[in-house]
């Protein structure tokens, strides 16, 4: 069964600082990869996704993520965070093949951006 | 609003009572998923439907839990004889599966139903 590890549980940054959140997964086959964000009081929203092709994917609000297959990683980055990026960020994986359709999520990283 | 809708948003119940939650997916979506999220954890998969067929169930889904999607539209999740350990946020998501068109197979989440079992 697949699993997802997010090593940073709580990150505090000042506005304009650069962000990188780690995500590693364990699964032997081909996967689709996702980052979801949950702003305070709101539902989970898709931030970006990787299906195939260019391993550097760009999402909404200036976020990007890089898929490194050899490292089973899909780290999220943003060059300059804003106070409005304060939220919880979840990495998720879905196997491409077979009947499994579920997403497997990491435990999440709580990002707090200070002014 | 054409997003995934869940009702109620918050349910407080006493241990031993039965509860039922409803999810209305995005209208053209043929897949519907239920997840459970506890504090400090990511969502955990419970079950999913393609149209009215329940295709996968997690081992987390004990025999006290039952889910239905009778006409391939809305779904209900019922928990019988609730226990304090059932307290969690129950999330519903939907997606559209069109064969090899994986670009459309993105899960969109509702706001969830928060269950508190006293």
Tab-separated table of C-alpha atoms in Angstrom:
chain	number	residue	atom	x	y	z
A	1	UNK	CA	0.000	0.000	0.000
A	2	UNK	CA	1.142	3.506	-0.706
A	3	UNK	CA	2.054	6.017	1.998
A	4	UNK	CA	2.959	9.689	2.102
A	5	UNK	CA	5.333	11.450	4.492
A	6	UNK	CA	5.346	15.147	5.200
A	7	UNK	CA	8.251	15.836	7.484
A	8	UNK	CA	7.462	19.431	8.381
A	9	UNK	CA	4.475	19.492	10.707
A	10	UNK	CA	4.500	23.177	11.525
A	11	UNK	CA	6.393	25.882	9.670
A	12	UNK	CA	6.533	29.542	10.675
A	13	UNK	CA	7.827	32.068	8.147
A	14	UNK	CA	7.926	35.800	7.808
A	15	UNK	CA	6.293	37.411	4.814
A	16	UNK	CA	8.513	37.381	1.716
A	17	UNK	CA	10.484	34.368	2.932
A	18	UNK	CA	10.878	31.422	0.605
A	19	UNK	CA	8.974	28.218	1.256
A	20	UNK	CA	9.735	24.594	0.635
A	21	UNK	CA	7.565	21.837	2.070
A	22	UNK	CA	8.749	18.279	1.790
A	23	UNK	CA	6.684	15.349	0.546
A	24	UNK	CA	7.893	11.813	0.025
A	25	UNK	CA	5.795	8.862	-0.998
A	26	UNK	CA	6.298	5.144	-1.086
A	27	UNK	CA	4.812	3.241	-3.998
A	28	UNK	CA	6.524	1.158	-6.624
A	29	UNK	CA	4.408	2.080	-9.602
A	30	UNK	CA	3.369	5.171	-11.486
A	31	UNK	CA	1.470	7.732	-9.487
A	32	UNK	CA	-0.427	10.951	-9.813
A	33	UNK	CA	0.666	13.529	-7.233
A	34	UNK	CA	-1.262	16.405	-5.691
A	35	UNK	CA	-0.933	19.238	-3.252
A	36	UNK	CA	-4.110	20.414	-1.579
A	37	UNK	CA	-4.465	23.465	0.648
A	38	UNK	CA	-6.944	24.134	3.417
A	39	UNK	CA	-7.280	27.772	4.435
A	40	UNK	CA	-8.710	28.448	7.901
A	41	UNK	CA	-12.408	27.644	7.940
A	42	UNK	CA	-12.461	26.512	4.332
A	43	UNK	CA	-12.571	23.202	2.484
A	44	UNK	CA	-9.670	21.414	0.841
A	45	UNK	CA	-8.719	22.993	-2.471
A	46	UNK	CA	-6.429	21.705	-5.173
A	47	UNK	CA	-3.206	23.698	-5.344
A	48	UNK	CA	-1.462	21.778	-8.095
A	49	UNK	CA	-1.115	18.336	-9.627
A	50	UNK	CA	1.347	16.169	-11.499
A	51	UNK	CA	0.165	13.532	-13.948
A	52	UNK	CA	3.008	13.203	-16.452
A	53	UNK	CA	5.459	15.217	-18.547
A	54	UNK	CA	7.417	18.173	-17.189
A	55	UNK	CA	8.300	17.309	-13.584
A	56	UNK	CA	8.109	20.963	-12.577
A	57	UNK	CA	4.467	21.888	-12.246
A	58	UNK	CA	2.988	25.260	-11.511
A	59	UNK	CA	-0.159	25.806	-9.533
A	60	UNK	CA	-2.276	28.643	-8.318
A	61	UNK	CA	-1.049	31.617	-6.284
A	62	UNK	CA	2.581	31.278	-7.366
A	63	UNK	CA	3.132	27.788	-5.985
A	64	UNK	CA	5.130	25.160	-7.822
A	65	UNK	CA	6.231	21.614	-7.134
A	66	UNK	CA	8.927	19.390	-8.522
A	67	UNK	CA	8.528	15.652	-9.004
A	68	UNK	CA	11.821	13.818	-8.543
A	69	UNK	CA	11.098	10.210	-9.407
A	70	UNK	CA	14.410	8.854	-8.141
A	71	UNK	CA	13.760	10.374	-4.730
A	72	UNK	CA	10.017	9.603	-4.630
A	73	UNK	CA	9.550	13.260	-3.760
A	74	UNK	CA	7.125	16.016	-4.712
A	75	UNK	CA	8.208	19.092	-2.777
A	76	UNK	CA	6.152	22.263	-2.786
A	77	UNK	CA	7.843	25.635	-3.229
A	78	UNK	CA	7.022	29.308	-3.317
A	79	UNK	CA	9.689	32.009	-3.689
A	80	UNK	CA	7.974	34.589	-1.509
A	81	UNK	CA	5.127	33.766	0.857
A	82	UNK	CA	2.331	36.113	1.816
A	83	UNK	CA	0.333	36.347	5.022
A	84	UNK	CA	-2.643	34.958	3.069
A	85	UNK	CA	-0.721	31.701	2.495
A	86	UNK	CA	-1.315	30.787	6.125
A	87	UNK	CA	-3.034	27.410	5.814
A	88	UNK	CA	-2.565	23.682	6.096
A	89	UNK	CA	-0.971	21.956	3.138
A	90	UNK	CA	-1.503	18.309	2.266
A	91	UNK	CA	0.425	16.183	-0.182
A	92	UNK	CA	-1.472	13.257	-1.739
A	93	UNK	CA	-0.739	10.378	-4.068
A	94	UNK	CA	-2.941	8.217	-6.274
A	95	UNK	CA	-1.710	5.123	-8.119
A	96	UNK	CA	-2.221	5.426	-11.837
A	97	UNK	CA	-2.870	1.787	-12.585
A	98	UNK	CA	-5.322	-0.713	-11.222
A	99	UNK	CA	-8.705	-0.101	-9.730
A	100	UNK	CA	-7.544	1.963	-6.778
A	101	UNK	CA	-8.999	5.418	-7.063
A	102	UNK	CA	-8.411	6.722	-3.568
A	103	UNK	CA	-6.072	9.487	-2.580
A	104	UNK	CA	-3.544	8.747	0.152
A	105	UNK	CA	-2.701	11.898	2.078
A	106	UNK	CA	0.196	12.909	4.247
A	107	UNK	CA	-0.418	14.241	7.739
A	108	UNK	CA	-0.221	17.828	6.549
A	109	UNK	CA	1.996	20.824	7.219
A	110	UNK	CA	0.621	23.822	9.020
A	111	UNK	CA	2.131	27.005	7.579
A	112	UNK	CA	1.973	30.176	9.596
A	113	UNK	CA	3.115	33.353	7.867
A	114	UNK	CA	3.822	36.312	10.121
A	115	UNK	CA	3.768	39.953	9.130
B	1	UNK	CA	-22.495	27.366	-5.919
B	2	UNK	CA	-21.855	24.218	-7.934
B	3	UNK	CA	-19.310	22.639	-5.614
B	4	UNK	CA	-19.631	19.544	-3.420
B	5	UNK	CA	-22.235	20.104	-0.757
B	6	UNK	CA	-22.387	18.326	2.600
B	7	UNK	CA	-25.096	18.384	5.210
B	8	UNK	CA	-25.087	18.927	8.130
B	9	UNK	CA	-21.932	20.912	8.735
B	10	UNK	CA	-21.793	19.901	12.361
B	11	UNK	CA	-23.457	17.050	14.215
B	12	UNK	CA	-23.359	16.482	17.958
B	13	UNK	CA	-24.683	13.158	19.182
B	14	UNK	CA	-24.603	10.923	22.205
B	15	UNK	CA	-22.716	7.661	22.220
B	16	UNK	CA	-24.841	4.845	20.898
B	17	UNK	CA	-27.007	6.974	18.643
B	18	UNK	CA	-27.163	6.591	14.859
B	19	UNK	CA	-26.203	9.457	12.572
B	20	UNK	CA	-26.530	10.016	8.839
B	21	UNK	CA	-24.661	12.479	6.661
B	22	UNK	CA	-25.475	13.545	3.134
B	23	UNK	CA	-23.237	14.521	0.247
B	24	UNK	CA	-24.291	16.105	-3.021
B	25	UNK	CA	-21.467	15.893	-5.581
B	26	UNK	CA	-20.766	18.209	-8.480
B	27	UNK	CA	-23.574	17.409	-10.892
B	28	UNK	CA	-21.659	15.836	-13.780
B	29	UNK	CA	-19.315	13.826	-11.562
B	30	UNK	CA	-19.754	10.058	-11.647
B	31	UNK	CA	-17.379	9.218	-8.787
B	32	UNK	CA	-18.003	10.018	-5.149
B	33	UNK	CA	-15.645	9.447	-2.234
B	34	UNK	CA	-15.884	9.517	1.531
B	35	UNK	CA	-12.879	10.326	3.719
B	36	UNK	CA	-12.434	10.809	7.449
B	37	UNK	CA	-10.067	13.352	8.986
B	38	UNK	CA	-9.068	13.483	12.619
B	39	UNK	CA	-7.121	16.247	14.324
B	40	UNK	CA	-3.531	16.450	13.165
B	41	UNK	CA	-4.006	13.909	10.401
B	42	UNK	CA	-4.658	14.021	6.710
B	43	UNK	CA	-7.890	12.696	5.258
B	44	UNK	CA	-8.168	8.896	5.269
B	45	UNK	CA	-10.093	7.074	2.578
B	46	UNK	CA	-13.275	5.281	3.607
B	47	UNK	CA	-15.087	4.275	0.438
B	48	UNK	CA	-15.965	5.335	-3.078
B	49	UNK	CA	-18.708	4.928	-5.652
B	50	UNK	CA	-18.739	4.979	-9.393
B	51	UNK	CA	-22.284	5.915	-10.247
B	52	UNK	CA	-24.368	3.786	-7.851
B	53	UNK	CA	-21.821	0.995	-7.429
B	54	UNK	CA	-19.670	0.946	-4.301
B	55	UNK	CA	-16.316	-0.159	-5.703
B	56	UNK	CA	-13.929	0.011	-2.769
B	57	UNK	CA	-14.153	0.055	0.993
B	58	UNK	CA	-11.370	0.691	3.456
B	59	UNK	CA	-10.732	-1.556	6.425
B	60	UNK	CA	-11.489	1.607	8.430
B	61	UNK	CA	-15.114	1.174	7.430
B	62	UNK	CA	-16.361	-1.106	10.202
B	63	UNK	CA	-19.708	-2.862	9.969
B	64	UNK	CA	-21.255	0.062	11.877
B	65	UNK	CA	-20.643	2.228	8.843
B	66	UNK	CA	-22.703	2.018	5.690
B	67	UNK	CA	-22.715	4.208	2.621
B	68	UNK	CA	-25.164	4.370	-0.239
B	69	UNK	CA	-25.536	6.193	-3.488
B	70	UNK	CA	-28.919	4.935	-4.630
B	71	UNK	CA	-29.345	6.748	-7.931
B	72	UNK	CA	-25.795	7.629	-8.671
B	73	UNK	CA	-26.304	11.190	-7.513
B	74	UNK	CA	-26.213	12.095	-3.802
B	75	UNK	CA	-24.748	9.766	-1.201
B	76	UNK	CA	-25.400	9.070	2.452
B	77	UNK	CA	-23.008	7.822	5.110
B	78	UNK	CA	-24.604	6.270	8.169
B	79	UNK	CA	-22.854	5.414	11.391
B	80	UNK	CA	-24.765	3.133	13.739
B	81	UNK	CA	-24.173	2.942	17.492
B	82	UNK	CA	-21.707	5.811	17.451
B	83	UNK	CA	-18.619	5.654	19.625
B	84	UNK	CA	-16.423	8.483	20.876
B	85	UNK	CA	-13.715	7.312	18.500
B	86	UNK	CA	-15.991	8.172	15.600
B	87	UNK	CA	-15.581	11.875	16.362
B	88	UNK	CA	-13.945	13.322	13.269
B	89	UNK	CA	-14.524	15.425	10.177
B	90	UNK	CA	-16.211	13.396	7.452
B	91	UNK	CA	-15.308	14.649	4.008
B	92	UNK	CA	-16.961	13.951	0.704
B	93	UNK	CA	-15.280	14.419	-2.642
B	94	UNK	CA	-16.347	13.891	-6.227
B	95	UNK	CA	-14.625	13.501	-9.559
B	96	UNK	CA	-15.342	12.659	-13.163
B	97	UNK	CA	-13.794	9.496	-14.513
B	98	UNK	CA	-13.659	9.307	-18.307
B	99	UNK	CA	-11.528	6.332	-19.143
B	100	UNK	CA	-8.052	7.430	-20.138
B	101	UNK	CA	-8.787	11.127	-19.696
B	102	UNK	CA	-7.030	11.313	-16.383
B	103	UNK	CA	-6.779	15.072	-16.548
B	104	UNK	CA	-10.407	15.202	-15.502
B	105	UNK	CA	-10.045	12.757	-12.635
B	106	UNK	CA	-9.422	15.352	-9.960
B	107	UNK	CA	-11.189	15.061	-6.644
B	108	UNK	CA	-13.041	18.129	-5.406
B	109	UNK	CA	-13.873	18.246	-1.731
B	110	UNK	CA	-16.820	19.506	0.234
B	111	UNK	CA	-16.582	21.450	3.486
B	112	UNK	CA	-17.181	18.320	5.540
B	113	UNK	CA	-19.426	17.276	8.399
B	114	UNK	CA	-17.848	17.534	11.815
B	115	UNK	CA	-19.138	14.779	14.109
B	116	UNK	CA	-18.797	15.104	17.854
B	117	UNK	CA	-19.787	12.052	19.889
B	118	UNK	CA	-20.335	12.818	23.567
